[in-house]
Short mmCIF file of C-alpha atoms in Angstrom, two decimals:
data_model
loop_
_atom_site.label_atom_id
_atom_site.label_comp_id
_atom_site.label_asym_id
_atom_site.label_seq_id
_atom_site.Cartn_x
_atom_site.Cartn_y
_atom_site.Cartn_z
CA MET A 29 14.52 -38.71 -22.64
CA SER A 30 15.17 -42.45 -23.02
CA ILE A 31 15.26 -44.75 -20.01
CA LYS A 32 18.87 -45.55 -20.81
CA SER A 33 19.85 -41.90 -20.53
CA LEU A 34 17.72 -41.50 -17.43
CA ILE A 35 19.38 -44.45 -15.67
CA LEU A 36 22.84 -43.16 -16.61
CA ILE A 37 22.06 -39.67 -15.33
CA ILE A 38 20.49 -40.88 -12.08
CA THR A 39 23.13 -43.48 -11.20
CA ASN A 40 26.10 -41.32 -12.10
CA GLY A 41 24.44 -38.28 -10.53
CA LEU A 42 23.96 -40.15 -7.27
CA VAL A 43 27.54 -41.41 -7.35
CA PHE A 44 28.80 -37.89 -8.04
CA ILE A 45 26.72 -36.41 -5.22
CA VAL A 46 27.86 -39.07 -2.75
CA VAL A 47 31.51 -38.67 -3.71
CA ILE A 48 31.29 -34.89 -3.51
CA LEU A 49 29.54 -35.01 -0.14
CA LEU A 50 32.05 -37.46 1.29
CA SER A 51 34.98 -35.45 -0.06
CA PHE A 52 33.54 -32.19 1.20
CA THR A 53 32.77 -33.68 4.63
CA PHE A 54 36.26 -35.17 4.92
CA TYR A 55 37.91 -31.93 3.77
CA ASN A 56 35.74 -29.83 6.07
CA GLN A 57 36.40 -32.03 9.11
CA PHE A 58 40.13 -32.08 8.35
CA SER A 59 40.12 -28.29 7.97
CA LYS A 60 38.23 -27.83 11.25
CA ALA A 61 40.63 -30.17 13.03
CA ILE A 62 43.61 -28.15 11.76
CA ASP A 63 41.92 -24.89 12.82
CA GLU A 64 41.24 -26.17 16.32
CA ARG A 65 44.74 -27.61 16.70
CA ILE A 66 46.49 -24.45 15.47
CA LEU A 67 44.37 -22.21 17.71
CA LEU A 68 45.00 -24.45 20.72
CA GLN A 69 48.72 -24.42 20.01
CA LEU A 70 48.74 -20.63 19.62
CA ASN A 71 46.77 -20.28 22.83
CA SER A 72 49.35 -22.40 24.66
CA ILE A 73 52.20 -20.30 23.20
CA LYS A 74 50.38 -17.07 24.13
CA THR A 75 49.78 -18.30 27.68
CA LEU A 76 53.45 -19.34 28.05
CA LYS A 77 54.81 -16.01 26.80
CA LYS A 78 52.25 -14.09 28.88
CA ASN A 79 53.46 -15.90 32.01
CA GLN A 80 57.11 -15.33 31.08
CA ILE A 81 56.58 -11.58 30.55
CA GLU A 82 54.58 -11.25 33.76
CA ASP A 83 57.32 -13.11 35.66
CA LEU A 84 59.97 -10.85 34.08
CA ILE A 85 58.14 -7.63 35.00
CA GLU A 86 57.36 -8.79 38.54
CA SER A 87 60.98 -9.93 39.01
CA GLU A 88 62.26 -6.55 37.76
CA TRP A 89 59.81 -4.78 40.10
CA ASN A 90 60.80 -6.79 43.14
CA THR A 91 64.49 -6.29 42.39
CA PHE A 92 63.85 -2.59 41.84
CA LEU A 93 62.13 -2.21 45.19
CA ALA A 94 64.84 -4.17 47.00
CA SER A 95 67.64 -1.99 45.62
CA ARG A 96 65.82 1.32 45.17
CA ASP A 97 68.48 3.39 46.84
CA SER A 98 71.16 2.23 44.41
CA THR A 99 69.00 2.06 41.31
CA ASP A 100 70.42 3.62 38.16
CA HIS A 101 67.73 5.65 36.51
CA SER A 102 69.83 7.34 33.91
CA ASN A 103 68.07 5.37 31.17
CA THR A 104 64.84 7.24 31.91
CA MET A 105 66.32 10.73 31.92
CA HIS A 106 65.30 11.44 28.31
CA LEU A 107 61.65 10.60 29.08
CA ASP A 108 59.50 13.57 30.02
CA ILE A 109 57.60 11.69 32.75
CA PRO A 110 54.45 13.48 33.96
CA LYS A 111 54.30 14.58 37.61
CA GLU A 112 51.20 12.48 38.29
CA VAL A 113 53.21 9.39 37.27
CA LEU A 114 56.22 10.36 39.38
CA GLY A 115 53.91 10.98 42.31
CA THR A 116 52.55 7.40 42.39
CA SER A 117 54.56 4.19 42.67
CA GLY A 118 53.87 1.54 40.06
CA ILE A 119 54.71 0.04 36.68
CA TYR A 120 53.88 2.25 33.69
CA ASP A 121 53.84 1.98 29.91
CA LEU A 122 55.53 5.20 28.75
CA THR A 123 56.33 4.18 25.18
CA PRO A 124 54.39 7.16 23.71
CA LEU A 125 56.79 9.48 25.62
CA ASP A 126 59.92 7.97 24.05
CA PRO A 127 61.21 10.20 21.20
CA LEU A 128 62.06 7.11 19.13
CA ARG A 129 58.87 5.29 20.13
CA LYS A 130 60.81 2.35 21.50
CA THR A 131 59.39 0.10 24.18
CA ALA A 132 59.42 1.99 27.48
CA ILE A 133 58.07 0.06 30.47
CA VAL A 134 59.12 2.12 33.51
CA LEU A 135 59.20 1.27 37.21
CA VAL A 136 58.42 4.22 39.54
CA SER A 137 59.01 4.21 43.30
CA ASN A 138 57.95 7.17 45.42
CA LYS A 139 58.84 6.82 49.07
CA ASN A 140 59.91 9.30 51.74
CA ASN A 141 59.52 12.14 49.20
CA LYS A 142 62.14 10.49 47.04
CA THR A 143 61.24 9.33 43.52
CA ILE A 144 63.32 6.70 41.74
CA THR A 145 62.61 5.31 38.25
CA LYS A 146 63.93 2.45 36.18
CA ARG A 147 63.25 1.43 32.57
CA ILE A 148 63.06 -2.30 31.95
CA ASP A 149 65.44 -3.42 29.22
CA GLU A 150 63.23 -3.95 26.15
CA ASN A 151 65.66 -6.58 24.86
CA LYS A 152 64.56 -8.94 27.63
CA ILE A 153 60.93 -8.62 26.51
CA THR A 154 61.90 -8.90 22.85
CA LYS A 155 63.90 -12.06 23.54
CA ILE A 156 60.81 -13.74 25.05
CA LEU A 157 58.46 -12.67 22.21
CA LEU A 158 60.79 -13.45 19.29
CA GLU A 159 61.33 -17.02 20.44
CA ARG A 160 59.08 -18.79 17.86
CA THR A 161 59.21 -22.48 18.73
CA GLY A 162 56.13 -24.20 17.24
CA MET A 163 55.04 -21.10 15.25
CA GLY A 164 56.29 -22.04 11.78
CA ASN A 165 57.79 -19.55 9.35
CA SER A 166 55.13 -16.82 9.66
CA GLY A 167 54.31 -16.96 13.38
CA GLU A 168 55.05 -14.16 15.84
CA SER A 169 54.10 -12.90 19.31
CA TYR A 170 53.88 -9.21 20.18
CA LEU A 171 52.50 -6.67 22.66
CA VAL A 172 50.02 -3.83 22.01
CA GLY A 173 49.29 -0.82 24.23
CA GLU A 174 46.03 0.89 25.02
CA ASP A 175 46.66 3.41 22.18
CA TYR A 176 46.59 0.41 19.73
CA PHE A 177 50.31 0.77 18.91
CA MET A 178 52.88 -1.99 19.32
CA ARG A 179 55.00 -2.26 22.45
CA SER A 180 57.42 -4.86 21.02
CA PRO A 181 59.31 -5.07 17.71
CA SER A 182 57.63 -6.60 14.66
CA ARG A 183 59.55 -9.38 12.93
CA PHE A 184 58.02 -8.26 9.64
CA PHE A 185 59.04 -4.59 10.06
CA PRO A 186 62.36 -4.82 11.97
CA THR A 187 63.44 -1.28 11.05
CA LYS A 188 60.31 0.36 12.49
CA SER A 189 60.00 1.35 16.12
CA PRO A 190 57.21 -0.54 17.95
CA GLY A 191 55.34 2.64 18.88
CA THR A 192 54.91 3.59 15.21
CA ILE A 193 53.05 0.41 14.15
CA LYS A 194 49.30 0.59 14.76
CA VAL A 195 47.47 -2.65 15.60
CA GLU A 196 43.71 -1.97 15.76
CA THR A 197 42.55 -5.54 15.15
CA ILE A 198 39.62 -7.61 16.43
CA GLY A 199 41.86 -9.48 18.87
CA VAL A 200 43.25 -6.28 20.44
CA LYS A 201 39.78 -4.76 20.85
CA ASP A 202 38.38 -7.96 22.35
CA ALA A 203 41.27 -8.29 24.80
CA PHE A 204 40.92 -4.70 26.05
CA SER A 205 37.17 -5.38 26.41
CA GLY A 206 37.96 -8.23 28.80
CA ARG A 207 37.46 -11.12 26.35
CA THR A 208 40.29 -13.63 26.10
CA GLU A 209 39.57 -15.67 23.01
CA ARG A 210 41.08 -16.98 19.81
CA GLY A 211 39.98 -16.65 16.20
CA VAL A 212 40.77 -15.89 12.58
CA PHE A 213 40.92 -12.30 11.30
CA PRO A 214 43.25 -9.83 9.51
CA ASP A 215 46.32 -8.69 11.48
CA TYR A 216 48.03 -5.30 11.39
CA ARG A 217 49.45 -6.21 7.91
CA ALA A 218 45.88 -6.91 6.62
CA VAL A 219 46.87 -10.59 6.31
CA GLU A 220 44.44 -13.30 7.50
CA VAL A 221 45.95 -15.02 10.55
CA TYR A 222 45.10 -17.49 13.29
CA SER A 223 45.32 -15.53 16.53
CA ALA A 224 45.25 -16.17 20.28
CA TYR A 225 45.20 -13.11 22.53
CA GLY A 226 45.00 -12.12 26.18
CA LEU A 227 45.43 -9.20 28.58
CA ILE A 228 48.45 -8.44 30.79
CA GLU A 229 47.59 -6.28 33.82
CA ILE A 230 50.28 -5.55 36.42
CA SER A 231 50.04 -2.48 38.63
CA LYS A 232 49.47 0.51 36.27
CA LEU A 233 50.48 -1.54 33.23
CA LYS A 234 47.85 -2.77 30.78
CA LEU A 235 48.99 -4.53 27.57
CA VAL A 236 47.55 -7.08 25.12
CA ILE A 237 49.68 -10.04 24.08
CA LEU A 238 48.97 -11.80 20.78
CA SER A 239 50.40 -14.98 19.24
CA GLU A 240 49.61 -15.35 15.52
CA ILE A 241 50.44 -17.37 12.42
CA ASP A 242 49.47 -16.78 8.76
CA ILE A 243 46.54 -18.80 7.36
CA GLY A 244 48.43 -19.32 4.12
CA GLU A 245 51.15 -21.32 5.84
CA VAL A 246 48.64 -23.48 7.75
CA THR A 247 46.40 -24.20 4.77
CA ALA A 248 49.21 -25.20 2.38
CA PRO A 249 48.65 -28.93 3.12
CA LEU A 250 44.92 -28.43 2.51
CA LYS A 251 45.60 -27.25 -1.04
CA LYS A 252 47.46 -30.48 -1.77
CA LEU A 253 44.60 -32.43 -0.22
CA ARG A 254 42.10 -30.66 -2.51
CA ILE A 255 44.08 -31.66 -5.59
CA ARG A 256 44.21 -35.28 -4.46
CA LEU A 257 40.47 -35.32 -3.72
CA LEU A 258 39.70 -33.91 -7.19
CA GLY A 259 41.81 -36.65 -8.76
CA LEU A 260 40.01 -39.27 -6.69
CA ILE A 261 36.60 -37.88 -7.76
CA VAL A 262 37.59 -38.12 -11.44
CA VAL A 263 38.75 -41.75 -11.07
CA VAL A 264 35.63 -42.78 -9.17
CA MET A 265 33.36 -41.12 -11.75
CA LEU A 266 35.08 -42.89 -14.64
CA ILE A 267 34.63 -46.26 -12.94
CA ALA A 268 30.98 -45.42 -12.15
CA ILE A 269 30.25 -44.48 -15.78
CA ILE A 270 31.72 -47.73 -17.11
CA LEU A 271 29.76 -49.86 -14.61
CA SER A 272 26.53 -47.93 -15.19
CA LEU A 273 26.78 -48.45 -18.97
CA PHE A 274 27.07 -52.19 -18.46
CA LEU A 275 24.20 -52.37 -15.96
CA THR A 276 22.02 -50.11 -18.10
CA ARG A 277 22.26 -52.50 -21.03
CA LEU A 278 21.14 -55.40 -18.85
CA ILE A 279 18.13 -53.44 -17.63
CA THR A 280 17.01 -51.56 -20.72
CA VAL A 281 16.81 -54.47 -23.19
CA PRO A 282 13.92 -56.21 -21.35
CA ILE A 283 12.26 -52.87 -20.67
CA MET A 284 12.34 -51.97 -24.35
CA ASN A 285 10.68 -55.33 -25.10
CA MET A 286 8.02 -54.52 -22.52
CA GLN A 287 7.58 -51.05 -24.04
CA GLU A 288 6.86 -52.54 -27.47
CA SER A 289 4.31 -54.94 -25.98
CA LEU A 290 2.52 -52.14 -24.13
CA LYS A 291 2.37 -50.02 -27.28
CA ILE A 292 0.60 -52.87 -29.07
CA MET A 293 -1.91 -53.15 -26.20
CA ALA A 294 -2.36 -49.37 -26.06
CA ALA A 295 -3.33 -49.46 -29.74
CA GLY A 296 -6.26 -51.70 -28.73
CA ASN A 297 -4.80 -55.02 -29.86
CA TYR A 298 -5.28 -57.38 -26.91
CA GLU A 299 -4.79 -60.44 -29.14
CA GLN A 300 -1.14 -59.89 -30.06
CA ASN A 301 1.01 -63.03 -29.73
CA LYS A 302 4.39 -61.65 -30.69
CA ALA A 303 7.27 -63.31 -28.82
CA PHE A 304 9.77 -61.07 -27.11
CA TYR A 305 13.28 -61.63 -25.90
CA LYS A 306 13.14 -62.36 -22.18
CA ILE A 307 16.48 -62.11 -20.44
CA SER A 308 15.30 -63.50 -17.09
CA ASN A 309 12.52 -65.42 -15.35
CA GLU A 310 11.32 -62.17 -13.89
CA MET A 311 10.65 -60.73 -17.34
CA LYS A 312 8.77 -63.90 -18.31
CA GLU A 313 6.52 -63.48 -15.29
CA MET A 314 5.97 -59.83 -16.22
CA PHE A 315 4.68 -60.74 -19.68
CA GLU A 316 2.39 -63.38 -18.18
CA ALA A 317 1.05 -60.73 -15.83
CA LEU A 318 0.43 -58.50 -18.84
CA ALA A 319 -1.70 -61.21 -20.42
CA GLN A 320 -3.79 -61.46 -17.25
CA LEU A 321 -4.09 -57.70 -17.18
CA LYS A 322 -5.37 -57.74 -20.77
CA LYS A 323 -8.17 -60.14 -19.84
CA SER A 324 -9.11 -58.09 -16.78
CA LEU A 325 -9.21 -54.89 -18.80
CA GLN A 326 -11.47 -56.47 -21.38
CA GLY A 327 -14.00 -57.40 -18.70
CA ALA A 328 -13.73 -53.98 -17.00
CA VAL A 329 -14.24 -52.15 -20.30
CA ALA A 330 -17.36 -54.16 -21.07
CA PHE A 331 -18.80 -53.46 -17.60
CA SER A 332 -17.96 -49.74 -17.82
CA ASN A 333 -19.78 -49.57 -21.16
CA GLU A 334 -22.86 -51.04 -19.47
CA ILE A 335 -22.64 -48.40 -16.75
CA GLY A 336 -22.14 -45.68 -19.38
CA ASP A 337 -25.40 -46.81 -21.01
CA MET A 338 -27.05 -46.53 -17.55
CA ASN A 339 -27.74 -50.25 -17.51
CA LEU A 340 -27.34 -50.31 -13.74
CA SER A 341 -28.69 -53.84 -13.37
CA SER A 342 -25.61 -55.36 -15.06
CA GLN A 343 -23.33 -57.55 -12.94
CA TYR A 344 -19.55 -57.81 -12.63
CA GLN A 345 -17.38 -60.18 -10.60
CA PRO A 346 -13.99 -58.85 -9.39
CA LYS A 347 -11.04 -61.02 -10.35
CA SER A 348 -9.73 -61.14 -6.78
CA GLU A 349 -9.77 -59.36 -3.44
CA ASN A 350 -7.13 -56.98 -4.81
CA ASP A 351 -9.09 -56.07 -7.97
CA ILE A 352 -9.38 -52.38 -7.11
CA LEU A 353 -10.61 -51.42 -10.59
CA GLY A 354 -13.45 -53.97 -10.50
CA LYS A 355 -14.47 -52.91 -6.98
CA SER A 356 -14.38 -49.25 -8.02
CA LEU A 357 -16.65 -49.93 -11.00
CA ILE A 358 -19.11 -51.83 -8.77
CA LYS A 359 -19.02 -48.96 -6.27
CA MET A 360 -19.65 -46.51 -9.12
CA ARG A 361 -22.66 -48.56 -10.27
CA ASP A 362 -24.10 -48.62 -6.74
CA LYS A 363 -23.53 -44.90 -6.30
CA LEU A 364 -25.27 -44.20 -9.60
CA ARG A 365 -28.22 -46.31 -8.46
CA GLU A 366 -28.35 -44.40 -5.19
CA PHE A 367 -28.01 -41.08 -6.99
CA ARG A 368 -30.78 -41.92 -9.44
CA ASN A 369 -33.10 -42.89 -6.57
CA LYS A 370 -32.30 -39.69 -4.68
CA GLU A 371 -32.76 -37.65 -7.83
CA ASN A 372 -36.22 -39.13 -8.37
CA LYS A 373 -37.13 -38.42 -4.73
CA ASN A 374 -35.78 -34.86 -4.91
CA ARG A 375 -37.62 -34.21 -8.17
CA LEU A 376 -40.88 -35.43 -6.60
CA HIS A 377 -40.23 -33.39 -3.46
CA ALA A 378 -39.47 -30.28 -5.52
CA LYS A 379 -42.75 -30.69 -7.39
CA ARG A 380 -44.59 -30.98 -4.09
CA LEU A 381 -42.86 -27.89 -2.72
CA LEU A 382 -43.72 -25.98 -5.89
CA VAL A 383 -47.38 -27.01 -5.67
CA ASP A 384 -47.50 -26.26 -1.92
CA GLY A 385 -45.87 -22.89 -2.50
CA LEU A 386 -48.31 -21.96 -5.23
CA GLU A 387 -51.26 -23.06 -3.07
CA LYS A 388 -49.97 -21.07 -0.08
CA GLU A 389 -49.42 -18.00 -2.24
CA ARG A 390 -52.94 -18.33 -3.67
CA GLN A 391 -54.36 -18.78 -0.18
CA ARG A 392 -52.51 -15.70 1.07
CA LEU A 393 -53.62 -13.65 -1.91
CA SER A 394 -57.22 -14.85 -1.41
CA MET A 395 -57.16 -13.83 2.25
CA GLU A 396 -55.71 -10.40 1.42
CA LEU A 397 -58.35 -9.88 -1.27
CA HIS A 398 -61.12 -11.04 1.07
CA ASP A 399 -59.95 -9.17 4.19
CA GLY A 400 -58.42 -6.12 2.51
CA LEU A 401 -60.15 -5.31 -0.76
CA GLY A 402 -63.46 -7.04 0.00
CA PRO A 403 -64.77 -4.65 2.70
CA LEU A 404 -63.54 -1.59 0.79
CA LEU A 405 -65.27 -2.64 -2.42
CA THR A 406 -68.48 -3.55 -0.50
CA THR A 407 -68.54 -0.06 1.02
CA LEU A 408 -68.07 1.53 -2.41
CA LYS A 409 -70.88 -0.64 -3.79
CA PHE A 410 -73.20 0.51 -0.95
CA TYR A 411 -72.59 4.18 -1.67
CA ILE A 412 -72.92 3.74 -5.44
CA GLU A 413 -76.21 1.76 -5.18
CA ASN A 414 -77.72 4.39 -2.86
CA LYS A 415 -76.58 7.22 -5.12
CA VAL A 416 -75.11 9.17 -2.23
CA GLU A 417 -74.89 12.86 -2.97
CA SER A 418 -73.74 14.11 0.44
CA ILE A 419 -70.33 15.77 0.29
CA GLU A 420 -69.30 14.08 3.52
CA HIS A 421 -70.31 10.67 2.14
CA LYS A 422 -68.39 11.42 -1.08
CA LYS A 423 -65.32 12.15 1.03
CA VAL A 424 -65.79 8.79 2.71
CA MET A 425 -66.08 7.16 -0.74
CA LEU A 426 -62.88 8.96 -1.89
CA LYS A 427 -61.07 7.76 1.21
CA ALA A 428 -62.30 4.21 0.52
CA VAL A 429 -61.02 4.45 -3.07
CA ASP A 430 -57.61 5.68 -1.80
CA SER A 431 -57.49 2.82 0.70
CA THR A 432 -58.37 0.38 -2.10
CA ILE A 433 -55.57 1.73 -4.30
CA LYS A 434 -53.13 1.60 -1.40
CA GLU A 435 -54.11 -1.99 -0.59
CA VAL A 436 -53.69 -2.99 -4.26
CA ARG A 437 -50.24 -1.38 -4.29
CA LEU A 438 -49.23 -3.22 -1.11
CA MET A 439 -50.38 -6.51 -2.60
CA SER A 440 -48.57 -5.73 -5.85
CA ASN A 441 -45.36 -4.84 -4.03
CA ALA A 442 -45.58 -8.02 -1.99
CA LEU A 443 -45.85 -10.06 -5.19
CA MET A 444 -43.31 -8.09 -7.23
CA PRO A 445 -42.30 -4.46 -6.40
CA SER A 446 -42.61 -2.37 -9.56
CA ALA A 447 -40.06 0.13 -8.23
CA ILE A 448 -37.29 -2.45 -8.26
CA ASN A 449 -36.42 -1.68 -11.89
CA ASP A 450 -37.00 2.07 -11.57
CA PHE A 451 -35.19 2.81 -8.29
CA GLY A 452 -33.12 -0.31 -7.61
CA VAL A 453 -33.21 -3.10 -5.07
CA GLY A 454 -31.70 -0.87 -2.36
CA ALA A 455 -34.58 1.58 -2.47
CA VAL A 456 -37.20 -1.22 -2.49
CA LEU A 457 -35.58 -2.96 0.50
CA SER A 458 -35.38 0.39 2.30
CA ASN A 459 -39.14 0.94 1.78
CA PHE A 460 -39.85 -2.60 2.95
CA VAL A 461 -37.79 -2.07 6.13
CA GLU A 462 -39.61 1.22 6.81
CA SER A 463 -43.00 -0.50 6.52
CA VAL A 464 -41.88 -3.28 8.89
CA ASN A 465 -40.43 -0.76 11.37
CA ALA A 466 -43.79 1.02 11.41
CA SER A 467 -45.61 -2.15 12.45
CA THR A 468 -43.18 -3.75 14.92
CA ASP A 469 -41.02 -2.87 17.93
CA ILE A 470 -37.89 -4.49 16.49
CA ASP A 471 -35.06 -2.04 15.70
CA ILE A 472 -34.24 -2.68 12.01
CA VAL A 473 -31.48 -0.67 10.29
CA PHE A 474 -30.77 -1.08 6.57
CA GLU A 475 -27.65 0.45 4.93
CA ASP A 476 -27.84 0.82 1.14
CA LEU A 477 -24.37 1.00 -0.50
CA THR A 478 -25.45 0.14 -4.05
CA LYS A 479 -24.41 2.31 -7.02
CA LYS A 480 -27.95 3.53 -7.70
CA ASP A 481 -28.07 4.77 -11.34
CA LYS A 482 -24.75 3.09 -12.24
CA SER A 483 -25.68 -0.28 -10.76
CA LYS A 484 -24.72 -3.34 -12.83
CA LEU A 485 -27.04 -5.74 -11.00
CA SER A 486 -29.21 -7.88 -13.27
CA LYS A 487 -32.97 -8.10 -12.91
CA THR A 488 -32.68 -11.67 -11.59
CA GLN A 489 -30.15 -10.60 -8.96
CA LYS A 490 -32.31 -7.66 -7.84
CA ILE A 491 -35.38 -9.88 -7.41
CA ASN A 492 -33.46 -12.59 -5.53
CA ILE A 493 -31.72 -10.08 -3.24
CA PHE A 494 -35.11 -8.53 -2.39
CA ARG A 495 -36.66 -11.95 -1.71
CA ILE A 496 -33.67 -12.95 0.45
CA GLY A 497 -34.04 -9.76 2.52
CA GLN A 498 -37.81 -10.36 2.82
CA GLU A 499 -37.25 -13.98 3.88
CA LEU A 500 -34.63 -13.12 6.52
CA ILE A 501 -36.72 -10.36 8.10
CA ASN A 502 -39.91 -12.46 8.09
CA ASN A 503 -38.03 -15.40 9.66
CA ALA A 504 -36.62 -13.11 12.35
CA LEU A 505 -40.10 -11.70 13.13
CA LYS A 506 -41.61 -15.19 13.39
CA HIS A 507 -38.89 -17.29 15.05
CA ALA A 508 -35.83 -15.35 16.26
CA ASP A 509 -37.21 -13.36 19.24
CA ALA A 510 -34.72 -10.64 18.24
CA ASN A 511 -34.95 -6.94 19.08
CA LYS A 512 -32.19 -5.75 16.74
CA ILE A 513 -31.61 -6.42 13.02
CA ARG A 514 -28.81 -4.91 10.90
CA ILE A 515 -28.65 -5.30 7.09
CA THR A 516 -26.01 -3.95 4.69
CA LEU A 517 -26.15 -4.20 0.88
CA SER A 518 -22.83 -3.22 -0.80
CA GLU A 519 -22.13 -3.17 -4.54
CA PHE A 520 -18.56 -3.42 -5.86
CA ASP A 521 -17.16 -3.64 -9.39
CA ASP A 522 -17.17 -7.44 -9.56
CA PHE A 523 -19.63 -8.58 -6.91
CA VAL A 524 -22.44 -7.51 -4.58
CA SER A 525 -22.30 -8.27 -0.84
CA PHE A 526 -25.38 -8.79 1.36
CA PHE A 527 -24.78 -8.89 5.14
CA TYR A 528 -27.50 -9.70 7.70
CA PHE A 529 -27.30 -9.73 11.53
CA ASP A 530 -29.80 -10.23 14.35
CA ASN A 531 -29.40 -10.81 18.09
CA GLY A 532 -32.08 -13.51 18.36
CA LYS A 533 -31.91 -16.99 19.82
CA GLY A 534 -30.35 -18.49 16.69
CA PHE A 535 -30.92 -21.95 15.23
CA ASP A 536 -29.16 -25.25 14.53
CA LEU A 537 -28.23 -25.31 10.85
CA LYS A 538 -28.11 -29.12 10.85
CA LYS A 539 -31.75 -29.30 11.96
CA VAL A 540 -33.22 -26.82 9.46
CA LYS A 541 -36.09 -28.52 7.63
CA LEU A 542 -36.42 -28.67 3.86
CA GLY A 543 -38.93 -26.14 2.55
CA SER A 544 -38.02 -23.59 5.22
CA GLY A 545 -36.84 -20.07 4.47
CA ILE A 546 -33.15 -21.01 4.90
CA VAL A 547 -33.39 -23.58 2.10
CA ASN A 548 -35.15 -21.05 -0.14
CA ILE A 549 -32.36 -18.54 0.52
CA ARG A 550 -29.68 -21.14 -0.37
CA GLU A 551 -31.47 -21.94 -3.63
CA ARG A 552 -31.70 -18.26 -4.60
CA VAL A 553 -27.95 -17.83 -3.93
CA GLU A 554 -27.17 -20.89 -6.07
CA ILE A 555 -29.34 -19.53 -8.90
CA CYS A 556 -27.13 -16.43 -8.97
CA ASP A 557 -23.87 -18.50 -8.78
CA GLY A 558 -23.14 -16.91 -5.43
CA LYS A 559 -21.63 -17.95 -2.10
CA ILE A 560 -23.30 -17.97 1.32
CA GLN A 561 -21.85 -18.33 4.82
CA ILE A 562 -24.21 -18.80 7.79
CA ASP A 563 -23.18 -18.53 11.43
CA SER A 564 -25.84 -18.88 14.12
CA LYS A 565 -25.76 -19.15 17.89
CA ASN A 566 -27.70 -17.73 20.81
CA GLY A 567 -27.48 -13.95 20.64
CA MET A 568 -25.98 -13.70 17.15
CA THR A 569 -27.05 -14.91 13.70
CA THR A 570 -25.25 -13.70 10.58
CA PHE A 571 -25.67 -14.32 6.85
CA GLU A 572 -22.84 -13.29 4.50
CA ILE A 573 -23.79 -13.55 0.83
CA GLU A 574 -21.72 -12.67 -2.24
CA LEU A 575 -23.13 -12.67 -5.78
CA PRO A 576 -20.87 -12.12 -8.82
CA ILE A 577 -21.75 -9.24 -11.12
CA THR A 578 -21.78 -10.14 -14.81
CA ASN A 579 -23.11 -8.19 -17.77
CA GLU A 580 -26.27 -9.82 -19.08
#
């Protein structure tokens, strides 16, 4: 993608995002403001009508009680009022008992064994609820009983009796649950409405009053606003595209000149003198900086070639305090000097360790030959020279021969166990642990989880695992003061895991000396491309080693 296209996409994309965000924020805030205002207005209307209905019912009740002896209750004669209602004074909602399911709010007075009833004129309630000032064309207020049926006429279904229209909406349920709120949800027509609702409780009467208006009517101005915002976005984007095209031309012409110059330098030509069109002083300074960069690169390349040839005595002077490349090359040269010196020291130290190790191994083998095989062979020589014929002496000679063979086997196993290829490293380590357990009081437990005949371990891995186990146990016997050692060798499809634990006094890994057993163990793990994790403290030392299994 060209820089011209990139600039056009970025600038116009940013303008588009900003315009969209501003438009969306404005529209969202405007919409929220309308929602809050409508709900507040509906809540005020609901509260007003609730107070008016409560005042009406209380006024009818007070008048009813004051004139109970002369009350006309003929309008309740067609209601089959239950005895438990007639037996208790109060205000009741008996709409379900009306044959036509019209609103039936009845006043009952029971005094001196005389029961008088009166039905409040539903037209008075309807007059209050159908007054729709401030509710637009789709607004209405209505009452709902505890059976979720209307108790006042619906302006949308004027021919239906109130008690036949079911209103099981969120607002009704919330109001009967004691929550007086306002919100947006479908009404009994399944039409989304703004709604404010509350509970009317007087005597035995319990009704929910709701004031609602259709969302469609409220959001009509928002639709016009959306169209205007879309038009504004289109106009702004057109202006932004025109301006970005003009600005892009001013920017890209010098950049294209710079691109051509850099291509020439990238091809290795630091001597090019081609003149380029420079639209501003800034571009002129950029090309001058390029010339300086060319000279610096030439010097850095020459110095890096010297370093590549390991001529570490060569010198280089940075161009300034900010010449990071020159300083990095000097630092690289110094590090290579330091590395070469350390490498020479390590090589010399490794040779010394190798010689010391060989001498120690020879010394140990000499002592074992002198102290182990020497006396046995001297005894055999004595018996042979004296031509012993006694059966008892021959038994002694046979025992000496067996001891000699056993000693040779022990020495051979110490140098390189022959059974490691025949029976596997697990079996050899197990035999080694048994021999150590027989000669020490330390409790050593070895768990062999290798695959025995199907093992994929290489010969090198087997030898190194055995030597690692030997080294760890010998170190524990000499230095750890431990009384418990646990070792587990597990073989999986892709790797072998060696876990070691002892409860000795531990050691400080930072203070382990070169040439010690720990260093030897690390080197053996590295030879097998493995990983090792060591954790040591007083009372617990663990080694976790993993070696990858590869087919040789």
